[in-house]
XYZ file of C-alpha atoms in Angstrom:
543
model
C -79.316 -9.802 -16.907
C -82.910 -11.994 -16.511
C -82.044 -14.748 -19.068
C -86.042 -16.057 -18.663
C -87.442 -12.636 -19.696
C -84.877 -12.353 -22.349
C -85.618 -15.831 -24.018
C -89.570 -15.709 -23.786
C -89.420 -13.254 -26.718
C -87.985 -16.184 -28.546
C -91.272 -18.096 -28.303
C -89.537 -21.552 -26.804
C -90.971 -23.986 -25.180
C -91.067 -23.958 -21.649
C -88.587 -26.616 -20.926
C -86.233 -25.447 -23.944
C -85.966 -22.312 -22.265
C -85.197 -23.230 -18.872
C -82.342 -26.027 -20.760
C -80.791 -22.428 -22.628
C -80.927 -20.614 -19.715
C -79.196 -22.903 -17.512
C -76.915 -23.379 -20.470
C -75.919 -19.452 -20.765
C -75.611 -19.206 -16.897
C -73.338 -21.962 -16.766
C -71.571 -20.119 -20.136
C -71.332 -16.810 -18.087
C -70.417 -18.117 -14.342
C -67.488 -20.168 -16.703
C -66.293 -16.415 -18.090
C -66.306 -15.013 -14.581
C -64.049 -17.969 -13.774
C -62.045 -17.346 -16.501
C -61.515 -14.119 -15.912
C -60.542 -14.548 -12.546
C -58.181 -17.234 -13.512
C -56.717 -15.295 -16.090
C -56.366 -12.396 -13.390
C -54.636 -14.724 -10.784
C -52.198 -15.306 -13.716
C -51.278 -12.258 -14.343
C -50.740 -11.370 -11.120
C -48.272 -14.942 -10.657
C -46.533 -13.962 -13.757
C -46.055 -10.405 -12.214
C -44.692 -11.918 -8.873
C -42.317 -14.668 -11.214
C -41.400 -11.016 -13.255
C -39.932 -9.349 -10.454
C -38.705 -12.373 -8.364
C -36.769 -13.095 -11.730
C -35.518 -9.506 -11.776
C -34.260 -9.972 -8.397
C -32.554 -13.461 -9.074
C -30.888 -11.452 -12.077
C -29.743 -8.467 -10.042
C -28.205 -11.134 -7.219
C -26.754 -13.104 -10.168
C -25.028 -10.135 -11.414
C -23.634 -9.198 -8.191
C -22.374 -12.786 -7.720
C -20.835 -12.525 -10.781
C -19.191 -9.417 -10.080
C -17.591 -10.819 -6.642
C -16.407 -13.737 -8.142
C -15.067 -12.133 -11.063
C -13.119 -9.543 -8.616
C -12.128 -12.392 -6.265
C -10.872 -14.421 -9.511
C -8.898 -11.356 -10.642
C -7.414 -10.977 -6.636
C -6.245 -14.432 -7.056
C -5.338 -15.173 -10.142
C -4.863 -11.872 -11.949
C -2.843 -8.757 -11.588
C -3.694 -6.422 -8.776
C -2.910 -3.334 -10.357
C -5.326 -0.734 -10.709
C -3.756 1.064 -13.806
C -6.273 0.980 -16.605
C -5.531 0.269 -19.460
C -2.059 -0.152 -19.383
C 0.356 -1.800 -21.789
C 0.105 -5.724 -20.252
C 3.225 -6.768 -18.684
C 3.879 -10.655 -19.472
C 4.219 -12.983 -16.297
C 6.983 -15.049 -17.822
C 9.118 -11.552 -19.041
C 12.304 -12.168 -16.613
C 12.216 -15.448 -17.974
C 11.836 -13.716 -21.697
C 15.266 -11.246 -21.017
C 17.358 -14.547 -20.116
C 16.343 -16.776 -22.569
C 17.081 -13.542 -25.304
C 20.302 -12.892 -23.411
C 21.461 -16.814 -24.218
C 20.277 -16.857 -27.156
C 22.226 -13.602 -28.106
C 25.398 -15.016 -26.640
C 25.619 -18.132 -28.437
C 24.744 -16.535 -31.526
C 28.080 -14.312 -30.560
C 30.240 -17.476 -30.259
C 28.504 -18.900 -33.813
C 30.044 -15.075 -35.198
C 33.061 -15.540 -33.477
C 34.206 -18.461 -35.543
C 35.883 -18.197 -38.755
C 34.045 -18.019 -41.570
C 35.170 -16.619 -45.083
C 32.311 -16.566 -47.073
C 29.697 -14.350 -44.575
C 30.557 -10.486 -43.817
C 29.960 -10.043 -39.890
C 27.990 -7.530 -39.237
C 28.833 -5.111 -36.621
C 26.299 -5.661 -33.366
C 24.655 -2.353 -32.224
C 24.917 -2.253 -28.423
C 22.739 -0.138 -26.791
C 24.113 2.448 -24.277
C 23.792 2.001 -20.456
C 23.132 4.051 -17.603
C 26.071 5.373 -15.688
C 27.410 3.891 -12.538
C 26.227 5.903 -9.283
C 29.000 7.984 -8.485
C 29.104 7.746 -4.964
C 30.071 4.531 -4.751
C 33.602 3.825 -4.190
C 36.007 3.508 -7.041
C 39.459 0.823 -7.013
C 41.151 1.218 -10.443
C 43.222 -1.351 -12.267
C 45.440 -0.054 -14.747
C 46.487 -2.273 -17.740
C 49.878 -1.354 -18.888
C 50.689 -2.507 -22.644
C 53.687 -5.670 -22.404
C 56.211 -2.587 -23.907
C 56.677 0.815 -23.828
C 58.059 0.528 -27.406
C 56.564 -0.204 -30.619
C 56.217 -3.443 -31.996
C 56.809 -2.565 -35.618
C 59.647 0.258 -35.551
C 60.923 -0.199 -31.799
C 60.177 3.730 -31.445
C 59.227 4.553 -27.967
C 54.836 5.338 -27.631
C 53.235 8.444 -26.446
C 50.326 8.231 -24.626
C 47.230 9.690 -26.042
C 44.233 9.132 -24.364
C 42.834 5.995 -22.450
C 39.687 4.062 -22.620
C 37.765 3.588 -19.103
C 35.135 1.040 -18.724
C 33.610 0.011 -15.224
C 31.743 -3.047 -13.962
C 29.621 -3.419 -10.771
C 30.797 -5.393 -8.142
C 29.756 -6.098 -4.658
C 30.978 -7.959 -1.197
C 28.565 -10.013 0.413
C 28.305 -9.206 4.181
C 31.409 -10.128 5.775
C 32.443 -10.105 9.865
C 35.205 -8.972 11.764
C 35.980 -8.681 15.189
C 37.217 -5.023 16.769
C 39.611 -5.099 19.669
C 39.188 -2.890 22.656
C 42.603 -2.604 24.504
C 42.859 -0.900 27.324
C 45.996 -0.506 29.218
C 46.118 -0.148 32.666
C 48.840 2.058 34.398
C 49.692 2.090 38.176
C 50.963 4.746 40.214
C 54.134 3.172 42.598
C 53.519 6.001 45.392
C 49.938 5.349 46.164
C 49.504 2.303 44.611
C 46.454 3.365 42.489
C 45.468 1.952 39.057
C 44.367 4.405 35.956
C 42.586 2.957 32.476
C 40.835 4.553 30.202
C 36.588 3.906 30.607
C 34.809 1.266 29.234
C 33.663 2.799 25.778
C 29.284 3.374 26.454
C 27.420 0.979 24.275
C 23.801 0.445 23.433
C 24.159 -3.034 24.929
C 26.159 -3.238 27.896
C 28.920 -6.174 28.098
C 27.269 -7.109 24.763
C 29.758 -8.755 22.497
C 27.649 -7.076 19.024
C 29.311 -4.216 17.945
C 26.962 -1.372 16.513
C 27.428 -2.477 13.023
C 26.711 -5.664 13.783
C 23.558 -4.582 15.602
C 22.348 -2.277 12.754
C 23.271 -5.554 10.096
C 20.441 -7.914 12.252
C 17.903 -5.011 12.906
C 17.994 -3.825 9.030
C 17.737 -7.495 8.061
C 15.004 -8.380 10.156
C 12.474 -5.337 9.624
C 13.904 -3.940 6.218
C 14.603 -7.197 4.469
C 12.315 -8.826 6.806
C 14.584 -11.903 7.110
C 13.728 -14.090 9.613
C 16.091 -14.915 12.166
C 17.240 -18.250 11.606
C 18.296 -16.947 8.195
C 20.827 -15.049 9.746
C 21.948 -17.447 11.603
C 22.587 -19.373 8.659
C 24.114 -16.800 7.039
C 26.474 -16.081 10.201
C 27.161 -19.845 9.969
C 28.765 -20.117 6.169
C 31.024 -17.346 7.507
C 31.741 -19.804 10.724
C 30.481 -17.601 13.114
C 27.890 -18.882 15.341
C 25.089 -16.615 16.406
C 22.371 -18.297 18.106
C 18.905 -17.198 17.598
C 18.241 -16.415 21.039
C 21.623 -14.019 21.120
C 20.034 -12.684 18.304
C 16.548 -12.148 19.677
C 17.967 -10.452 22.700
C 19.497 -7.790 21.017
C 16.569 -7.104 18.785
C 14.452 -7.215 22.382
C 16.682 -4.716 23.390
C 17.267 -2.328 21.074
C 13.622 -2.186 20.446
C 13.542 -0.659 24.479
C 16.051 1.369 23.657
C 15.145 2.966 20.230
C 11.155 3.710 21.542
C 11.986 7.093 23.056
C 13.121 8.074 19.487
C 9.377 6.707 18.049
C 7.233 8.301 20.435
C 9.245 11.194 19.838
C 8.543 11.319 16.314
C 4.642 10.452 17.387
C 4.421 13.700 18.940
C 6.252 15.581 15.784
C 3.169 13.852 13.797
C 0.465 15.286 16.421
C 1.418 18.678 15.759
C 0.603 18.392 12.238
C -3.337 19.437 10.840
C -3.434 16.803 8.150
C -2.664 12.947 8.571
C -2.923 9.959 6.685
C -4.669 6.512 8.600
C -4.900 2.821 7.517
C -4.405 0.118 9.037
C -3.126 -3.875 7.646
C -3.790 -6.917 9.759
C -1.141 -8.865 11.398
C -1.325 -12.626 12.383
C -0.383 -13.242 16.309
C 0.864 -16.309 17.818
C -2.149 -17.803 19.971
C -0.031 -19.804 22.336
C -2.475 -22.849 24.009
C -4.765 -23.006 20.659
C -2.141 -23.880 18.556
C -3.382 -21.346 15.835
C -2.905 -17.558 15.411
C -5.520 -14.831 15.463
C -5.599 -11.547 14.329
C -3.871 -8.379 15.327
C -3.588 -4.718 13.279
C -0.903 -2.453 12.472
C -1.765 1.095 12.518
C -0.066 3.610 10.264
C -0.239 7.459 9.956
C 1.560 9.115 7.992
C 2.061 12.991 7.632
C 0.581 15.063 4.600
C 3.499 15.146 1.740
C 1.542 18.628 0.278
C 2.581 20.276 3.607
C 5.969 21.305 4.843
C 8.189 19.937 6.790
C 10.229 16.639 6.798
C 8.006 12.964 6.760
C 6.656 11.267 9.557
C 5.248 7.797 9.512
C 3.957 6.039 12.507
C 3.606 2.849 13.307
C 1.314 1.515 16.308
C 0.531 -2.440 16.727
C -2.640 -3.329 18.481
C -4.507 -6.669 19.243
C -7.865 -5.798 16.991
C -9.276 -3.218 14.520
C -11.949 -1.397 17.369
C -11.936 2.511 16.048
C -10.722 2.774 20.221
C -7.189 2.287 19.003
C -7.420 5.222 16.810
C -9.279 7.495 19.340
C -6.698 6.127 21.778
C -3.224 6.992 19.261
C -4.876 10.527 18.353
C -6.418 11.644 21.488
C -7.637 15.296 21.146
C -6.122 15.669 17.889
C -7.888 18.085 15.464
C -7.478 18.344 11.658
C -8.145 16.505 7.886
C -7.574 13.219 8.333
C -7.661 11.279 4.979
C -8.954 7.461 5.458
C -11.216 5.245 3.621
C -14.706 3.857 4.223
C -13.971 1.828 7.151
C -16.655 2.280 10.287
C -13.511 2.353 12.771
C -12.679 5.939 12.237
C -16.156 7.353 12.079
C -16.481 8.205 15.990
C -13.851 10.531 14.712
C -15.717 12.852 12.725
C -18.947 12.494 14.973
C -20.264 15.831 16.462
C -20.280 14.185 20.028
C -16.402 13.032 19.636
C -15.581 12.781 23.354
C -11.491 12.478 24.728
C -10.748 8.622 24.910
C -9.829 9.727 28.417
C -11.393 12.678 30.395
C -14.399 11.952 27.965
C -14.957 15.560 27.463
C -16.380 16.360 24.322
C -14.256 17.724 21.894
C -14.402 19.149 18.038
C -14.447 16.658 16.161
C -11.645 15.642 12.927
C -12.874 16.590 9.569
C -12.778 13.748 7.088
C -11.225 13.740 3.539
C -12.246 10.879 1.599
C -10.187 8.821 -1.099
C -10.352 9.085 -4.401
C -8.485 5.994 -4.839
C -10.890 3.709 -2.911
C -13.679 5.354 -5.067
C -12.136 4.188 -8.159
C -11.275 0.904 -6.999
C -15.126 0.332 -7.367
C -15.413 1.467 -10.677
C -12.254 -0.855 -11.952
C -13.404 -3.484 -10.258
C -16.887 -3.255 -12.405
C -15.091 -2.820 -14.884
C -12.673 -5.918 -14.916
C -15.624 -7.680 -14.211
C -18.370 -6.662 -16.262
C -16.761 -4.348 -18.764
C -19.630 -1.862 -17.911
C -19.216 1.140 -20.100
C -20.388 3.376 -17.032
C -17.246 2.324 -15.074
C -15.337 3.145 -17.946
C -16.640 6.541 -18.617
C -16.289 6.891 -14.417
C -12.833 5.594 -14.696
C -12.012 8.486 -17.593
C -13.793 11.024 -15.307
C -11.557 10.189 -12.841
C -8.667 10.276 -14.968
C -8.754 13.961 -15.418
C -8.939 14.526 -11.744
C -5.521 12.824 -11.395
C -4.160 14.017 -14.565
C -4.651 17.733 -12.651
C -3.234 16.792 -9.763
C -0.002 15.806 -11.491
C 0.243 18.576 -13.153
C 0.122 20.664 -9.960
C 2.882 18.536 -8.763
C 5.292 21.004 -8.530
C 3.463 24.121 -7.590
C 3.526 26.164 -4.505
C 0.593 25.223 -2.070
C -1.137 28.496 -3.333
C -0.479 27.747 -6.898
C -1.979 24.625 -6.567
C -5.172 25.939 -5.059
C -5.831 28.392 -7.986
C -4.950 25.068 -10.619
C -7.344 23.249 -8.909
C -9.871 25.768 -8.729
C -9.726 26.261 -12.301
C -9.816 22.897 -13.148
C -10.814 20.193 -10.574
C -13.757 22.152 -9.096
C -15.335 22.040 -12.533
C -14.353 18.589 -13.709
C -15.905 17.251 -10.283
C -19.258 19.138 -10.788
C -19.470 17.869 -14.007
C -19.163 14.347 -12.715
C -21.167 14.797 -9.648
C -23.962 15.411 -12.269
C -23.180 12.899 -14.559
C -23.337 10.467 -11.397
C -26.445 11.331 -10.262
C -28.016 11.325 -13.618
C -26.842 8.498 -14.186
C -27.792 6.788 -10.237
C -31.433 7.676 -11.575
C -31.657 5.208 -14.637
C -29.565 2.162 -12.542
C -32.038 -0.429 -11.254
C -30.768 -0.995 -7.138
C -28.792 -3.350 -5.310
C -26.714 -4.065 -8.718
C -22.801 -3.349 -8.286
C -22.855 -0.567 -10.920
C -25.179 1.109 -8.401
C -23.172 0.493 -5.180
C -20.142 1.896 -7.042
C -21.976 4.893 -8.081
C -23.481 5.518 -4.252
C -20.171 4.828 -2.727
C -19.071 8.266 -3.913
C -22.494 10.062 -4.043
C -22.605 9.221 -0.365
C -18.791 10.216 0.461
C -18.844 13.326 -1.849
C -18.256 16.267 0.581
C -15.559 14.446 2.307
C -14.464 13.486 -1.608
C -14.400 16.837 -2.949
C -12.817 18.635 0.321
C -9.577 19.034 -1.102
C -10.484 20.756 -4.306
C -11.276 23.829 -2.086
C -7.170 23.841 -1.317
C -3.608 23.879 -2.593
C -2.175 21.438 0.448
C -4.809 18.418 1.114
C -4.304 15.080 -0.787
C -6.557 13.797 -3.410
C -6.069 9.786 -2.332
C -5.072 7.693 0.678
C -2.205 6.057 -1.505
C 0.713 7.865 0.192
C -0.184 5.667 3.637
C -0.810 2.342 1.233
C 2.261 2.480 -0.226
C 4.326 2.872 2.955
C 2.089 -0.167 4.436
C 2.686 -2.691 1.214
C 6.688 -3.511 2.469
C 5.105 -4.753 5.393
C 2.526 -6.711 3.511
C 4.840 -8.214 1.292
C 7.137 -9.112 4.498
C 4.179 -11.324 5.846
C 5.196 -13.493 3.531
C 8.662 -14.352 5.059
C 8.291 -13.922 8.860
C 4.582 -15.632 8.722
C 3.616 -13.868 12.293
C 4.413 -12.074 15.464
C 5.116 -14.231 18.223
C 3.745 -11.696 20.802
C 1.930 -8.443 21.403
C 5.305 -7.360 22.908
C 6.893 -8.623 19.898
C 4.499 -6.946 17.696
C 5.124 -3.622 19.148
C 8.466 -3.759 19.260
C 8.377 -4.120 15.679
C 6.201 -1.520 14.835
C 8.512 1.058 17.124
C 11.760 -0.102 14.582
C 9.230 0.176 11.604
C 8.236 3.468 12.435
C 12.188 4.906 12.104
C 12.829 2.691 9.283
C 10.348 4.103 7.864
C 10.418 7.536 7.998
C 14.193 6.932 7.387
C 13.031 5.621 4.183
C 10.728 8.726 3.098
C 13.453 11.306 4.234
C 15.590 9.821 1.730
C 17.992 8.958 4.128
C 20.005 5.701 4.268
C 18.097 3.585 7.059
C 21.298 1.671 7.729
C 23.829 4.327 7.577
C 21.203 6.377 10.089
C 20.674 3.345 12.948
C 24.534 2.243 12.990
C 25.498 6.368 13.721
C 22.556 6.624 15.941
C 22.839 3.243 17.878
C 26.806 4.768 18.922
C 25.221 8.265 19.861
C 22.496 6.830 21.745
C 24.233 5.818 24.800
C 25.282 9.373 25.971
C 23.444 11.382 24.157
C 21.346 13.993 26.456
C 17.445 13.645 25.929
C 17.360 17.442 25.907
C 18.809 16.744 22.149
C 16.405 13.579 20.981
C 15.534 15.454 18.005
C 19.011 16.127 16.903
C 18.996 11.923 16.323
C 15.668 11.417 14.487
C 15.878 9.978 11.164
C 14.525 13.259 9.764
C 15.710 15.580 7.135
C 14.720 18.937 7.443
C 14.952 21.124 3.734
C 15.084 25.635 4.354
């Protein structure tokens, strides 16, 4: 725009003109600049917008973490959802109700002739297990004759109540005598052997043995304890007595756990997790960190349990490649990296580094959930908790195939499952589409939109597990045993433990009594032929 040509149809003076002209061009350069400023606003408050966004999204992922690392801490662990909330303090609760029920017994129990008693309803009990052994005590009336009329009484009937007792671990000493006979007419000298024992010239007798090993890796007492207890008894066992018999009866009792390692291999579906383990760092004064391996076999197949321990120094996926070697078949784990050379196409022998087929990989429901409680707890986001019901229905399938025949199961869960998990693939996705990124509702959602072939994999069957749990709960004992023994003193140590953890525990899922199986197995082991191991494995095999 010419501001000159424009104002001389005004009819201004010459300097007026040139005064408004310089006037509006100052007027319009100060718009431009206004403009512009007003644009490099916009544009800050669009770069303060999504920096905000961002500081919101890290915010609420902060507050997620701490609120699951608050709930870890100081909170119960559990997983259940919405379950009926057990009170810390209960055990304390029953007592308190148990005294106060008793002295309002003794309050009753005096005399009182004004106040009708009232009869207390007792509520009945379970009965005692009937295996256990039985000493009666009969109570025989003062007289066989009546008090009142001096006739003699009939018996007709008796009343039988029992009461739980039990004898704390007591020792006794067996004595092997063996008399020695000579021959007069060529002076020779017979006695019977020297009975074969698991520790030669040891002075432990098996039960004995079978008390320290059960309460060391079962009970996870730590030595000195026994010694203590061996010491209100006045018998002194010494821990190092102690630790050499556990040293070797660990040597001893690892044919029997690589045995049962092999009986695993020949299985097509495991179970793998693994739990760390602090290790004595002798020199630094500190410990570091080792790993316990378990596998465990598939509970949906046939054939009796197997659960294998194997201790190793770190948490490299080598020490799986290395425990499985050319193994083929589902194996059900959870996200961890470790186990992922596994399933690669290029899986090569830990050894001979051939390549070989690689494991196929079944994915845990249970881990996916955990990410959807955890939101939950923390943010009480109504997408976890329509994920969590989801879910639900998945499990509440599987338990009702509990039961069924392998091929029974497959048709249940084709009827069911396979439709209940496309219907929450969808809803998943549909709902991944309207999450902003990076928030924890979305890294819950793509944890199982990521893993959901492996997820789904067992849907297609009647015999492959839904969840990892089966290996978790076989691991928590040995969690909860950190607690007492603190660490392993060695890597020797370490694997010795895992050898006597691996029959204890599959001991344990057999059903069998882990105690009752290593006393009768530590007095077979000495001559038993190896041509037989299997005969002594704490396995129970069902026709």
């Amino acid at each position: 725009m010419n501001l000159l040509s424009e104002l001389d149809q005004l009819n201004l003076e010459p300097a007026a003109k040139t005064q408004v002209a310089a006037m509006l061009q100052a007027l319009v350069e100060q718009a431009a600049q206004d403009a512009q400023t007003i644009a490099n606003q916009q544009q800050l408050l669009q770069t303060k917008d999504a920096s905000l966004q961002a500081k919101e999204v890290k915010i609420a992922a902060l507050t997620h973490e701490l609120a699951y690392y608050k709930r870890i801490r100081f909170s119960t662990k559990s997983e259940a959802w919405a379950p009926l909330q057990q009170d810390v303090f209960e055990e304390t609760w029953n007592t308190d109700i148990s005294a106060i029920d008793a002295e309002v017994e003794q309050l009753q129990n005096e005399p009182c002739d004004t106040v009708a008693r009232p009869k207390r309803l007792r509520a009945g009990r379970q009965p005692l297990p009937s295996h256990l052994p039985r000493i009666e005590h009969r109570h025989e009336p003062e007289s066989c004759t009546c008090g009142k009329c001096g006739q003699d009484l009939v018996k007709i009937g008796e009343d039988v109540t029992e009461q739980l007792d039990v004898e704390p671990a007591k020792f006794f000493v067996h004595r092997h005598i063996r008399p020695q006979y000579a021959c007069r007419s060529c002076e020779t000298v017979t006695a019977a052997p020297i009975p074969s024992a698991v520790i030669d010239g040891g002075m432990a007798a098996v039960g004995l043995l079978s008390w320290v090993m059960i309460s060391k890796f079962l009970d996870h007492l730590p030595l000195y304890r026994l010694e203590q207890i061996a010491a209100r008894d006045g018998v002194t066992l010494s821990r190092s007595t102690l630790a050499d018999w556990v040293g070797r009866l660990g040597v001893a009792l690892q044919p029997l756990a690589d045995r049962l390692a092999w009986h695993l291999l020949q299985r097509d579906c495991l179970h793998a997790d693994e739990t760390p383990v602090p290790q004595l760092d002798p020199g630094n004064g500190k410990t570091k960190k080792a790993y316990l391996w378990a596998y465990r076999s598939n509970d949906l197949q046939p054939g009796p349990k197997i659960l294998i321990f194997d201790y190793q120094a770190g948490r490299s996926g080598r020490h799986a490649q290395q425990f499985l070697q050319a193994w083929q078949g589902h194996l059900v784990v959870d996200d961890y990296a470790g186990y992922k050379a596994l399933f690669a196409a290029d899986r090569a022998h830990p050894e001979t580094q051939r390549l070989i087929e690689p494991c196929i990989e079944l994915a845990c429901w249970a881990h996916a959930r955990r990410k959807f409680f955890d939101l939950l707890q923390a943010s009480q986001s109504p997408i976890a908790q329509e994920a969590l019901q989801r879910i639900t229905v998945l499990y509440a399938i599987e338990a009702e195939g509990q039961g069924l025949s392998p091929v029974e199961r497959q048709r249940l869960r084709a009827e069911k499952s396979r439709p209940a998990l496309a219907g929450l693939h969808d809803w998943l996705r549909q709902t991944r589409l309207r999450t902003a990124p990076n928030t924890a509702t979305a890294k819950a959602i793509d944890y199982s939109l990521k893993r959901w072939a492996a997820l789904t994999c067992y849907a297609e069957t009647g015999d492959l597990p839904i969840d990892n749990n089966p290996i978790e709960n076989s691991i928590r004992p040995i969690a909860l045993g950190k607690k007492n023994w603190l660490f392993a003193g060695s890597e020797r140590a370490g694997k010795r433990a895992a050898v006597i953890q691996t029959l204890l525990g599959t001991a344990k899922l057999n059903g069998l009594d882990p105690a009752a199986w290593l006393k009768d197995t530590l007095e077979k082991l000495p001559t038993w032929p190896n041509s037989r191991i299997d005969e002594l494995l704490p396995l129970r095999f069902v026709d």
